[in-house]
Coordinates of C-alpha atoms in Angstrom, one line a residue:
M1 CA 67.7 95.4 88.0
R2 CA 68.0 92.5 90.2
Y3 CA 71.4 91.1 91.0
F4 CA 72.4 87.8 92.3
K5 CA 75.8 86.3 93.6
D6 CA 75.9 82.8 92.5
A7 CA 77.9 79.7 94.7
D8 CA 81.1 81.0 92.9
G9 CA 80.9 84.6 93.9
K10 CA 80.1 85.6 90.3
V11 CA 77.3 88.2 90.1
H12 CA 74.6 88.1 87.6
G13 CA 71.9 91.1 86.8
Y14 CA 68.4 90.5 85.6
D15 CA 65.9 93.3 84.5
G16 CA 63.1 92.2 86.3
T17 CA 61.0 94.5 84.2
I18 CA 61.7 92.3 81.0
P19 CA 59.6 89.0 80.8
A20 CA 62.3 87.2 79.1
F21 CA 64.3 87.6 82.4
A22 CA 61.7 85.8 84.6
P23 CA 62.9 82.2 84.1
Y24 CA 66.6 83.4 84.9
I25 CA 65.6 85.3 88.1
A26 CA 63.2 82.2 89.1
K27 CA 66.4 79.9 88.8
A28 CA 68.6 82.1 90.8
I29 CA 65.9 82.0 93.6
E30 CA 65.8 78.4 93.1
N31 CA 69.4 77.7 93.3
K32 CA 69.5 80.1 96.5
W33 CA 71.7 82.5 95.1
T34 CA 72.4 85.6 97.3
E35 CA 70.3 88.4 96.2
I36 CA 72.3 91.7 96.1
T37 CA 70.3 94.8 97.5
G38 CA 71.2 98.3 96.5
S39 CA 73.1 99.3 93.7
Y40 CA 75.6 97.1 91.9
P41 CA 78.4 97.3 91.3
L42 CA 78.7 98.4 95.0
I43 CA 79.6 101.9 95.6
E44 CA 82.6 102.4 97.8
T45 CA 82.2 104.8 100.7
V46 CA 84.7 107.5 101.6
L47 CA 85.7 105.6 104.7
Q48 CA 86.4 102.6 102.6
A49 CA 88.4 104.7 100.1
Q50 CA 90.6 105.9 103.1
A51 CA 91.2 102.3 104.3
R52 CA 92.1 101.3 100.7
L53 CA 94.3 104.2 100.1
T54 CA 96.3 104.5 103.5
P55 CA 98.3 101.6 102.9
S56 CA 99.5 102.8 99.8
V57 CA 101.3 105.8 101.6
T58 CA 103.3 103.3 103.7
S59 CA 104.0 101.3 100.6
A60 CA 105.1 104.4 98.7
I61 CA 107.4 105.3 101.6
N62 CA 108.8 101.8 101.7
A63 CA 109.4 101.8 98.3
G64 CA 111.5 105.2 98.4
A65 CA 113.6 103.5 101.0
Q66 CA 114.0 100.4 98.9
D67 CA 115.1 102.7 96.1
W68 CA 118.3 103.5 98.3
G69 CA 119.2 99.8 99.2
Y70 CA 117.2 99.7 102.6
D71 CA 114.6 96.9 103.6
D72 CA 112.0 99.6 104.4
I73 CA 111.8 102.9 105.9
I74 CA 112.1 101.5 109.4
S75 CA 115.4 100.1 108.4
A76 CA 116.5 103.3 106.7
V77 CA 115.7 105.6 109.7
S78 CA 117.5 103.2 112.2
Y79 CA 120.9 104.5 110.9
L80 CA 120.1 107.7 112.3
T81 CA 122.6 106.8 115.2
S82 CA 125.1 105.3 112.7
T83 CA 128.6 106.0 112.9
M84 CA 128.8 106.2 109.0
P85 CA 128.3 109.8 107.9
Q86 CA 126.6 108.7 104.6
Y87 CA 124.1 106.5 106.2
V88 CA 123.0 109.1 108.8
A89 CA 122.7 111.8 106.0
E90 CA 120.4 109.1 104.3
A91 CA 118.4 108.3 107.3
K92 CA 117.9 111.9 108.2
A93 CA 116.7 112.8 104.5
L94 CA 114.5 109.8 104.4
N95 CA 113.1 110.4 107.9
I96 CA 112.2 114.4 107.1
W97 CA 110.4 112.7 103.8
R98 CA 108.4 110.3 105.6
D99 CA 107.5 113.3 107.9
E100 CA 106.4 115.5 105.0
V101 CA 104.5 112.9 103.3
W102 CA 102.3 112.0 106.4
A103 CA 102.0 115.8 106.8
W104 CA 100.5 115.6 103.3
A105 CA 98.7 112.4 103.7
I106 CA 96.6 113.0 106.7
P107 CA 94.6 116.2 105.4
A108 CA 94.7 114.4 101.8
L109 CA 92.8 111.2 103.2
A110 CA 90.4 113.4 104.9
S111 CA 89.3 114.8 101.8
V112 CA 89.5 111.7 99.6
T113 CA 86.7 110.8 97.2
A114 CA 85.3 107.1 96.8
E115 CA 86.2 107.2 93.2
E116 CA 89.8 108.2 93.8
T117 CA 92.4 105.7 92.3
V118 CA 95.8 105.0 94.3
G119 CA 97.6 106.5 91.2
Q120 CA 95.5 109.6 91.4
F121 CA 95.9 109.9 95.2
L122 CA 99.7 109.5 95.3
A123 CA 100.3 112.0 92.5
G124 CA 100.0 114.6 95.0
M125 CA 102.6 113.0 97.3
P126 CA 105.6 114.9 98.2
A127 CA 108.7 113.8 95.9
Q128 CA 111.4 111.8 97.4
P129 CA 114.5 113.8 98.1
A130 CA 117.8 113.5 96.0
R131 CA 120.1 110.9 97.8
P132 CA 122.4 112.9 99.8
I133 CA 126.2 112.3 99.1
V134 CA 128.5 112.8 101.9

């Protein structure tokens, strides 16, 4: 197969061993479409998978803090020195959970596969703790 990307970024594949595709290949070359070498669709590397999945960890942690009414995890843990016992308890719980998540995520990212989806990856993440009541 030969793959070409047109001016709009759409990819077209033509089997060069089939004579009926010869005019399409010639037209792609004539239109100066970019020929894509290698396999298509492109296979993601493990490093690319790690780069794709890492932000999902931060997003999940932020979503957990937002579930409790905070803007994000940074906002939540800023209450560690609050004078309100409820806020301090929540900040401590979320801070411990954030540490647990990253303690899990770092080795998990090291062994991720390129085919792993965000959902599959995050399925192994430590669960958010119950919201403390003071």
